[in-house]
Amino acid sequence: MGHSQTARPPIFDGHNDTILSLEKTGRSFFEQSTEGHIDLPRSRAGGLGGGFFAIYIHDPIAAKPTQSSESPVDTVLNIYADERTWPEPMSLEYAQSAALHYLGRLLRVAQASNGQVAVIHTAAELQRALDDGVFAMLLHFEGAEPLDPDGEALEAFYAAGIRSVGLTHSRRNRFAQGVPFKFPSSPDLGPGLTDAGKALVRQLNVRRVMIDLSHLNERGFWDVAKLSDAPLVATHSNVHALSATPRNLTDKQLDAIRDSGGVAGLNFAVSFLRADGARDANTPVARMVDHVEYMVRRMGIDHVALGSDFDGAPMPAEVKDAAGLPTLVRGLEDRGYAGEDLRKLLHGNWVRVLRTTWGA
Ligand SMILES: [Zn+2]
């Protein structure tokens, strides 16, 4: 085939829900599984050097499937399909206790790894881990529900390693409103940030914690664009012009990300790749590369990265899981990405934007 596996740069990925998958299936991060998408053996096989590990708090109602045949992904998609029937925001106490549970589980993966996995706190630590072949774990909140408006919990979670916060998942909380899972739709649904949300942006800027715009509605996006002093980042969102889900980014949003020096991460979820929005695993890798190519043409090579949504969404069958990442890399190479450009897409842009945001 003429493709050299060894010469490829390691991949750092902008989003996974692996800690939820480990808990749901009972599988170990250190043993190769046929369930879910990420474990250490499959990461090694696919060239995955690490990523953002999301702490996502299930709504108390969504914690149980509404029908016994449903997967957790289906339950979340059904409950959050229509903003008119969303459940009330969860309590701070509930969110904090769930967050501590998942945070502890993530820290235990690193502790139990014999130095094979490291929680990274700076861009220098991330680059060193990628260079040394240590799997890099970045701790991220997908939804700010565990944070109190006064900012004290942020200090504690920061000390525990949290370095990235998405203001909201596809739902409403005390800070912001996300987009529902409906198709097709504009992302311009619902109000912008609350006063507490605006205060949270300032707290995250002061602490130099990255703000993730994926899932946020469009008015919230523009509020953050106006208030934040950091590059704009959408960890796992695609191109709205190619797949009209509100989870994807309009051309104006892509332009704002570029102008701020930020990054958008390619989401592999089939329904966010396809023009018809279908949850069809028979979605070719070429569709993934189409989104990368569109973003590169619109924003430039410095502003595009990967944000798989492994363990949180249905993947294209050709990729399947972390071990299948070389299929995507070959797709990028076949479209002409190589050398420094490929290195930027696979991890370099994440390292740069995190260094700018975190300051080290
Ligand atoms: Zn997500």
Tab-separated table of N, CA and C in Angstrom, residues 16-17 41 82 120 146 156 163 175 215 251 267 272 283-284 288 295 302-303 312 327:
chain	number	residue	atom	x	y	z
A	16	ASN	N	-13.926	12.388	24.043
A	16	ASN	CA	-14.464	11.028	24.206
A	16	ASN	C	-15.307	10.961	25.474
A	17	ASP	N	-16.172	9.946	25.492
A	17	ASP	CA	-17.018	9.655	26.662
A	17	ASP	C	-16.611	8.314	27.263
A	41	PRO	N	-5.001	-0.788	24.669
A	41	PRO	CA	-4.496	-1.573	23.529
A	41	PRO	C	-5.004	-1.065	22.174
A	82	ASP	N	-36.037	17.720	21.822
A	82	ASP	CA	-36.903	18.885	21.651
A	82	ASP	C	-36.821	19.762	22.903
A	120	ILE	N	-2.651	15.277	32.075
A	120	ILE	CA	-1.794	16.418	31.699
A	120	ILE	C	-2.458	17.740	32.098
A	146	PRO	N	-21.555	20.958	37.494
A	146	PRO	CA	-20.924	20.813	38.818
A	146	PRO	C	-20.311	22.107	39.379
A	156	ALA	N	-11.563	24.011	43.270
A	156	ALA	CA	-11.316	22.644	43.730
A	156	ALA	C	-11.141	21.687	42.547
A	163	ARG	N	-9.145	21.025	33.201
A	163	ARG	CA	-8.525	22.102	32.424
A	163	ARG	C	-9.388	22.572	31.251
A	175	PHE	N	-26.198	28.350	33.456
A	175	PHE	CA	-25.241	29.208	32.763
A	175	PHE	C	-25.618	29.492	31.303
A	215	HIS	N	-22.007	22.005	21.502
A	215	HIS	CA	-23.327	21.845	22.142
A	215	HIS	C	-23.999	23.177	22.475
A	251	ASP	N	-20.848	28.845	8.794
A	251	ASP	CA	-19.649	29.482	8.226
A	251	ASP	C	-19.197	30.666	9.075
A	267	ASN	N	-15.934	15.818	14.459
A	267	ASN	CA	-16.734	14.824	15.172
A	267	ASN	C	-17.024	13.664	14.219
A	272	PHE	N	-23.722	13.584	12.330
A	272	PHE	CA	-23.204	14.951	12.187
A	272	PHE	C	-22.308	15.088	10.947
A	283	THR	N	-21.284	4.995	6.576
A	283	THR	CA	-20.917	6.355	6.170
A	283	THR	C	-19.431	6.342	5.846
A	284	PRO	N	-19.052	6.642	4.610
A	284	PRO	CA	-17.643	6.461	4.225
A	284	PRO	C	-16.698	7.477	4.886
A	288	MET	N	-15.907	12.128	6.223
A	288	MET	CA	-15.122	12.751	7.293
A	288	MET	C	-14.105	13.713	6.687
A	295	MET	N	-13.408	22.711	6.282
A	295	MET	CA	-12.909	23.561	7.383
A	295	MET	C	-11.537	24.123	7.062
A	302	ASP	N	-4.337	25.658	10.343
A	302	ASP	CA	-4.018	25.826	11.767
A	302	ASP	C	-5.237	25.721	12.681
A	303	HIS	N	-6.423	25.577	12.132
A	303	HIS	CA	-7.635	25.697	12.955
A	303	HIS	C	-8.524	24.457	12.922
A	312	GLY	N	-19.210	7.855	22.674
A	312	GLY	CA	-20.395	8.666	22.925
A	312	GLY	C	-21.340	8.749	21.736
A	327	THR	N	-7.356	4.273	9.274
A	327	THR	CA	-8.212	4.383	8.086
A	327	THR	C	-8.523	5.847	7.786
